Coordinates of C-alpha atoms in Angstrom, one line a residue:
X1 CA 2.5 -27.7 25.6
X2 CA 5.0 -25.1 27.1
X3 CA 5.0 -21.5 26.2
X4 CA 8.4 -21.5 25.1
X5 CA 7.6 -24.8 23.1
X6 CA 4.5 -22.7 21.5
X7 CA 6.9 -19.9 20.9
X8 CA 9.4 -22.6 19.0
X9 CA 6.2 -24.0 17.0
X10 CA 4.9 -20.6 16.5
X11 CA 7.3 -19.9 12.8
X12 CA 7.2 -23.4 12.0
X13 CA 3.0 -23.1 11.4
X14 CA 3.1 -20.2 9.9
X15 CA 5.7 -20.4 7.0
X16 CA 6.5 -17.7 4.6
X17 CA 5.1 -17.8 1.6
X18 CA 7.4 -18.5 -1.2
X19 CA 7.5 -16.4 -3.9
X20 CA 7.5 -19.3 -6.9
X21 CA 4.3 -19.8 -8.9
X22 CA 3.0 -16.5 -7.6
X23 CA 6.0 -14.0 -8.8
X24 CA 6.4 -15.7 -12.1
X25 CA 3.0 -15.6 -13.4
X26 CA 2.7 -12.0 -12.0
X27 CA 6.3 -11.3 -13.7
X28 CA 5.4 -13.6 -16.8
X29 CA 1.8 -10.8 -16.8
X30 CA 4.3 -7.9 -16.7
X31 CA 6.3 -9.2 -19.9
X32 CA 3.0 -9.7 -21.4
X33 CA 1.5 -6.5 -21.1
X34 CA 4.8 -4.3 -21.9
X35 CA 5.1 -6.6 -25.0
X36 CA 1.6 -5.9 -26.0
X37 CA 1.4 -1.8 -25.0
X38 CA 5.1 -1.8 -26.9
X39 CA 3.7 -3.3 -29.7
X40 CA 0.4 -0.8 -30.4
X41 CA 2.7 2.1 -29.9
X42 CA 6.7 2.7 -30.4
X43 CA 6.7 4.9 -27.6
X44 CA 5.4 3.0 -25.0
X45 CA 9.0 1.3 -24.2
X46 CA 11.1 4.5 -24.7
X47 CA 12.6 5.5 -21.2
X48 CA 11.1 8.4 -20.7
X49 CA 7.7 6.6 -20.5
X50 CA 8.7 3.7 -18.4
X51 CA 10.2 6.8 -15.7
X52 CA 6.9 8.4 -16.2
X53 CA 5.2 4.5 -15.0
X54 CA 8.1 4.1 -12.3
X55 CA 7.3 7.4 -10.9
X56 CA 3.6 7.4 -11.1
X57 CA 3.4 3.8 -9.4
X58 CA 5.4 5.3 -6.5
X59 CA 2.8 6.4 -4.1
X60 CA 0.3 3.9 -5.0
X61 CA 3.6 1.5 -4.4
X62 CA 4.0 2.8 -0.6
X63 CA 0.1 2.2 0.1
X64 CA 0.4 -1.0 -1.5
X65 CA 3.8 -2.3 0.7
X66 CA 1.8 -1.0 4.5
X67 CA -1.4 -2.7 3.2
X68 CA 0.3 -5.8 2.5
X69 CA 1.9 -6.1 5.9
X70 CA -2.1 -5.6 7.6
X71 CA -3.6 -8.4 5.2
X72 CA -0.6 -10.7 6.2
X73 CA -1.5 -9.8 9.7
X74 CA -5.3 -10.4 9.0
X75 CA -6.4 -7.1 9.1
X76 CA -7.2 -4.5 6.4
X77 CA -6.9 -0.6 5.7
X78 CA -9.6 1.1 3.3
X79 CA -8.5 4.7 4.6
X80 CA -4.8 5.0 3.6
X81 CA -5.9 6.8 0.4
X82 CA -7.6 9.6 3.0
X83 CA -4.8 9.1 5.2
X84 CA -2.5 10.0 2.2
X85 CA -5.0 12.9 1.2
X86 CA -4.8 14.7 4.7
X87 CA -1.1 14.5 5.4
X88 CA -0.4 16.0 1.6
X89 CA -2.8 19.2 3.3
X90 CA -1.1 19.2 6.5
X91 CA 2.8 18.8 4.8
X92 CA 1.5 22.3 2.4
X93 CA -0.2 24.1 5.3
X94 CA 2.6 23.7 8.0
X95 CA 5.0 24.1 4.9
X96 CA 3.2 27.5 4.4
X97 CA 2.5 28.5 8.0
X98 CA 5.8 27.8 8.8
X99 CA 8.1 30.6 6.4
X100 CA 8.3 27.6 3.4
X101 CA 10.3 25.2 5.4
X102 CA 10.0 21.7 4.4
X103 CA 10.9 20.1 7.4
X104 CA 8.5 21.5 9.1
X105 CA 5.7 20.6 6.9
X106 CA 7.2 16.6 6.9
X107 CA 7.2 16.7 10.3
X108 CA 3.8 17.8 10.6
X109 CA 2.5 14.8 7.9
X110 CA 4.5 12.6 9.5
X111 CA 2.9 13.2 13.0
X112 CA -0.4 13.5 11.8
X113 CA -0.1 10.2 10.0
X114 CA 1.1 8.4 12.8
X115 CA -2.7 9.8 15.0
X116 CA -4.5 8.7 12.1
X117 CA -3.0 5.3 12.0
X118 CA -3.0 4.9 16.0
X119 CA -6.6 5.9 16.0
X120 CA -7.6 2.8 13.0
X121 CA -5.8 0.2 15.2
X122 CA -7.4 1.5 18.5
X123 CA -10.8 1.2 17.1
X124 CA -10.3 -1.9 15.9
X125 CA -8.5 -3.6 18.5
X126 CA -10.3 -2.2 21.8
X127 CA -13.4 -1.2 20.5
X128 CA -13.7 -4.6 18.3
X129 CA -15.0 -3.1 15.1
X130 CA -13.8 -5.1 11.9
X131 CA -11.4 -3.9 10.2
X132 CA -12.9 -3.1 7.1
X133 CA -16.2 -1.5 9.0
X134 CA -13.5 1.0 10.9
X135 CA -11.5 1.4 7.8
X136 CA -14.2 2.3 5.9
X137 CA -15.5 5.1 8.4
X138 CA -11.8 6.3 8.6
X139 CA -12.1 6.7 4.7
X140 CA -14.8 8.8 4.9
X141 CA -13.9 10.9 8.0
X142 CA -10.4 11.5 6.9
X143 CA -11.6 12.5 3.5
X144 CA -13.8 15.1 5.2
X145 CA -10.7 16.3 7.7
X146 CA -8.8 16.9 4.6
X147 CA -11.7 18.9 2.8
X148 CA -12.2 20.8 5.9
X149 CA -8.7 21.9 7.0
X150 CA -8.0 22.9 3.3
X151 CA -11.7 24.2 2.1
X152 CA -11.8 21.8 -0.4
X153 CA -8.8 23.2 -2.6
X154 CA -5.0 23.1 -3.3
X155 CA -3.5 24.5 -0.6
X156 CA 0.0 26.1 -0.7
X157 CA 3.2 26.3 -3.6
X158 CA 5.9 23.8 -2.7
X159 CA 7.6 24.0 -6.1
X160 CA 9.9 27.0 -4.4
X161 CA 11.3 24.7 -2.2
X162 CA 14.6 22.7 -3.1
X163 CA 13.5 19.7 -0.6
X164 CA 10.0 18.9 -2.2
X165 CA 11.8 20.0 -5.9
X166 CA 14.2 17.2 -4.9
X167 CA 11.7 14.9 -3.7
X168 CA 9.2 15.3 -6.2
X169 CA 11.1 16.0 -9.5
X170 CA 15.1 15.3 -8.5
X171 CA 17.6 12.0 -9.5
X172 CA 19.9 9.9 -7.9
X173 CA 21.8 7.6 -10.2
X174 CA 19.3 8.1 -13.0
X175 CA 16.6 7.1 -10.6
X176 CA 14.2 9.1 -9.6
X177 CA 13.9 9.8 -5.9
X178 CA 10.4 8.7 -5.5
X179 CA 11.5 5.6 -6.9
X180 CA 14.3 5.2 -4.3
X181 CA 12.2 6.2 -1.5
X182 CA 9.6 3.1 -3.0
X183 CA 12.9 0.8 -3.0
X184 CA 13.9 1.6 0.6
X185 CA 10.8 1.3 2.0
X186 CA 10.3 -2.4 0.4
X187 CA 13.8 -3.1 1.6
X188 CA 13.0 -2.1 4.9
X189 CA 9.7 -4.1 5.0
X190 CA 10.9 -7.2 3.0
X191 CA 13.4 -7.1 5.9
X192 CA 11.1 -6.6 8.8
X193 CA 8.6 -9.6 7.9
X194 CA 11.3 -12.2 6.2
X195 CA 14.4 -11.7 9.2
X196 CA 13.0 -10.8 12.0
X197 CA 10.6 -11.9 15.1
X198 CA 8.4 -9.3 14.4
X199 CA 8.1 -10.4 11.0
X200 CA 7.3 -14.1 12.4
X201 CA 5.0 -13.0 14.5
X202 CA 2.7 -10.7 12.1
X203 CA 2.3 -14.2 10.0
X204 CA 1.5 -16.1 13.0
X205 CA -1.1 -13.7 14.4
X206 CA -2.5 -13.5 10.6
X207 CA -2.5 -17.9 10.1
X208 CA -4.3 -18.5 13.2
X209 CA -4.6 -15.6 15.8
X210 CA -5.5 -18.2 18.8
X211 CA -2.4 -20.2 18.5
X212 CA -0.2 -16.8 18.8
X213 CA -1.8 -15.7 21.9
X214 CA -1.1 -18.9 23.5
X215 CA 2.2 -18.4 22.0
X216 CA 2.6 -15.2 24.1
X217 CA 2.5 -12.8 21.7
X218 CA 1.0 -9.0 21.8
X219 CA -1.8 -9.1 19.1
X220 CA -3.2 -5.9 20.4
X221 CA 0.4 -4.3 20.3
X222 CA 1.2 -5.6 17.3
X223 CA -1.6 -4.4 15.7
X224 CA -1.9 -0.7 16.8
X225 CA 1.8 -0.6 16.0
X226 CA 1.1 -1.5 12.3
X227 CA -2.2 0.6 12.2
X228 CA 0.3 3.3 12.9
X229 CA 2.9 1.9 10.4
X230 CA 0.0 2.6 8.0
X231 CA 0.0 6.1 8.7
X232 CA 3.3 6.6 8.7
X233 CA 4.0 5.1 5.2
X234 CA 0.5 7.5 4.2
X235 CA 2.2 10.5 5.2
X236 CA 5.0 9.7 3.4
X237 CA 2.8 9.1 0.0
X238 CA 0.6 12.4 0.8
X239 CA 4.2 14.3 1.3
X240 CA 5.3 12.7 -2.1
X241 CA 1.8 13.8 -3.8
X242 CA 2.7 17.5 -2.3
X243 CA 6.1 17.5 -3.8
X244 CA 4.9 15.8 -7.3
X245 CA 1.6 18.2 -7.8
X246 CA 3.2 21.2 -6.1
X247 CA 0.5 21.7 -3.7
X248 CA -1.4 20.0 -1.1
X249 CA -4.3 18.1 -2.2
X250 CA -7.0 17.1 -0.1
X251 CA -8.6 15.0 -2.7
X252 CA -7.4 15.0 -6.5
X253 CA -4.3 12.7 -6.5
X254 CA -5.4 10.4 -3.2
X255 CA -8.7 9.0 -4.5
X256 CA -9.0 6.2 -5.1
X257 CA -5.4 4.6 -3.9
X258 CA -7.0 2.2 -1.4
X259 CA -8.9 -0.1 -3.9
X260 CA -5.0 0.5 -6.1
X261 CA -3.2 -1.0 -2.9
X262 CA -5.6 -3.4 -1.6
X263 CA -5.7 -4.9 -5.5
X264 CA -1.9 -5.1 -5.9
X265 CA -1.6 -6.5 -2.7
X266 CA -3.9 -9.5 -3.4
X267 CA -2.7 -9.9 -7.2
X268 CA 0.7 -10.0 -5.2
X269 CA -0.3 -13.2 -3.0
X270 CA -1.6 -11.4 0.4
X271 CA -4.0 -13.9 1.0
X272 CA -7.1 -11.5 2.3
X273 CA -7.5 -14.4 5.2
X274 CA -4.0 -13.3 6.9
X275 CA -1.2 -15.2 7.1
X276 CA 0.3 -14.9 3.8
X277 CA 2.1 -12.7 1.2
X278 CA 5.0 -10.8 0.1
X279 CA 6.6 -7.6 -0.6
X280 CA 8.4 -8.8 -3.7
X281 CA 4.6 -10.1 -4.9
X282 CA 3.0 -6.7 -4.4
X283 CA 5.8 -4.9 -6.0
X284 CA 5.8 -6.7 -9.0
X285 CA 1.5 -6.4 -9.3
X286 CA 1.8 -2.6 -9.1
X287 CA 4.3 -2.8 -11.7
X288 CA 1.8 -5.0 -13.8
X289 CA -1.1 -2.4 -12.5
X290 CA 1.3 0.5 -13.7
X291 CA 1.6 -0.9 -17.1
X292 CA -1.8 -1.7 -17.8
X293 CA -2.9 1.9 -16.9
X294 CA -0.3 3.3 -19.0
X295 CA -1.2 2.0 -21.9
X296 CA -4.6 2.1 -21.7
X297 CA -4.1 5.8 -21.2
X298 CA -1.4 5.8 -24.3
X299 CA -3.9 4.0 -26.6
X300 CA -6.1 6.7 -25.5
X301 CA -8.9 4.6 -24.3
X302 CA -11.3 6.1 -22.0
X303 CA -10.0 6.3 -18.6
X304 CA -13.2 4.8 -16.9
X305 CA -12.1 1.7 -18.6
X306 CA -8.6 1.7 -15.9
X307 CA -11.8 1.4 -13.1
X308 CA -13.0 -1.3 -14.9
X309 CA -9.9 -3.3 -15.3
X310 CA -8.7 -2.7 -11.1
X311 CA -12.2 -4.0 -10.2
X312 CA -11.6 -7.2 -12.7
X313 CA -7.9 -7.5 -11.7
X314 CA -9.2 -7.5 -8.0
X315 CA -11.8 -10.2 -8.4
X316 CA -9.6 -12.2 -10.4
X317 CA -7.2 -12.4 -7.5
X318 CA -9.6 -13.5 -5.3
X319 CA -11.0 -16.1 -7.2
X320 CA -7.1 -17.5 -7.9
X321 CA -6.8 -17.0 -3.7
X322 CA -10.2 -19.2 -2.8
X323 CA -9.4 -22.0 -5.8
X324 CA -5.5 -22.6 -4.2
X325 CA -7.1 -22.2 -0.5
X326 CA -9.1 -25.5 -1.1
X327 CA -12.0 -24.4 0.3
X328 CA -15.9 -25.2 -0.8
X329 CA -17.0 -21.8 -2.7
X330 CA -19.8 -20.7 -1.3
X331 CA -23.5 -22.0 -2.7
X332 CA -22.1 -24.8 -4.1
X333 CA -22.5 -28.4 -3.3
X334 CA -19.8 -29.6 -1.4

């Protein structure tokens, strides 16, 4: 076989996934749980409350969309909750430092995002550490960068600033901006992975990463590149945290986002294999995640019990992922 004829077969063995079964028992979940919440408590379906979910799902949303894209592509990012963490500093500090100018402080979130995310995919693509191993020390070391940079408190006062008031706390259209900037973003991705050779080419190197490098494609480019993606999108959440809290937050806000956006992403259909998934499947899952925590927390039941239910919701996934995969489970008789 050809190159060019691997590069035609390429898209053809590595379809898209549709979004059928998957999006309607996700969207069927979603009715299901704002029936129930709506029925405990009058409140839970008034307006206000369901802007309070849209807007606290945003940044978990963003995380959620990037991470997504790396399990299609067979990878996986534990640190975009640090990432987001050490850009929200960075945005308040260069904010500050700067004489309260905004764009300076995006700028400066923005650019360390994309060294954070450069320096993941490096790791892992010429030093061949696993994903999840480099992840995972990324998660701790970016953590400790943001702890160190800000002393382990709120840094800065954005709330004087008419950019992160907008950002944070302004409307378009009865929208709130953090909830446009969550729609453009999935847009922009949705776009990127369904139209385009790039998209084909992240679900080929995620469905079998042999056949797309004798299909000629980058897999070390392609990889960095989203590794950076990553950080980009993190940025954007940790600038979104600055402008929501008013201040830059090295910690309180970003914990605990990566187990939110690796769990929405699988309850969306990212197959934790590679090769599969969708952007309207992960949106509709931190919807469904947004709800549930909602209403646990308007029912006023201990907020431990939120933990609980991710951790279930993630295992549950999994288990749906391994039973439609086919494959033997493991321990079992064949």
């Amino acid at each position: 076989m050809t190159t060019a004829t691997a590069r035609r077969e390429a898209p053809r063995r590595f379809p898209f996934p549709s979004p059928g079964g998957q999006n309607l028992s996700l969207a069927g979940a979603l009715v299901a749980v704002l029936a129930l919440f709506g029925i405990l408590n009058e409140n839970f379906l008034s307006l206000s409350n369901l802007q309070v979910i849209a807007e606290a799902t945003t940044i978990t949303g963003l995380l959620a969309i990037v991470q997504t894209v790396v399990i299609i592509c067979g990878g996986l990012d534990i640190s975009v909750g640090s990432q987001a963490g050490v850009a929200s500093v960075v945005s308040a500090m260069a904010f500050t430092s700067a004489g309260s100018n905004a764009l300076v402080g995006i700028a400066a979130a923005a650019g360390v995002g994309v060294l954070v995310g450069m320096l993941n995919g490096l790791v892992i693509v010429y030093g061949r550490v696993n994903p999840t191993i480099a992840t995972l020390a990324g998660l701790a070391a970016y953590k400790g960068l943001a702890q160190l940079l800000s002393d382990g408190r709120a840094q800065g006062y954005v709330l004087n600033d008419d950019v992160f008031v907008f950002l944070g706390r302004g409307s378009v259209a009865g929208l709130p901006v953090m909830v446009w900037i969550l729609i453009l973003t999935a847009l922009a991705v949705h776009v990127l992975l369904t139209y385009t050779d790039i998209g084909r080419n992240l679900y080929a190197i995620g469905g079998n990463d042999t056949a797309a490098r004798l299909a000629g494609i980058g897999i070390n480019k392609y990889l960095v590149s989203v590794y950076a993606l990553i950080g980009v999108v993190a940025a954007l959440a940790g600038v979104l945290l600055t402008a929501r809290t008013g201040s830059g937050q090295p910690v309180s806000g970003s914990e605990g986002l990566e187990l939110k956006a690796i769990t929405a992403a699988a309850l969306g259909g990212a197959a934790l294999k590679g090769g599969k998934g969708g952007i309207g499947g992960t949106l509709l899952a931190v919807a469904l995640l947004g709800a549930l925590e909602n209403g646990l927390t308007v029912q006023g039941i201990n907020s431990f019990w939120q933990n609980v239910a991710q951790g279930a919701l993630l295992v549950v996934a999994v288990v749906i992922q391994q039973r439609r995969s086919g494959e033997r489970p493991i321990g079992l008789p064949a």
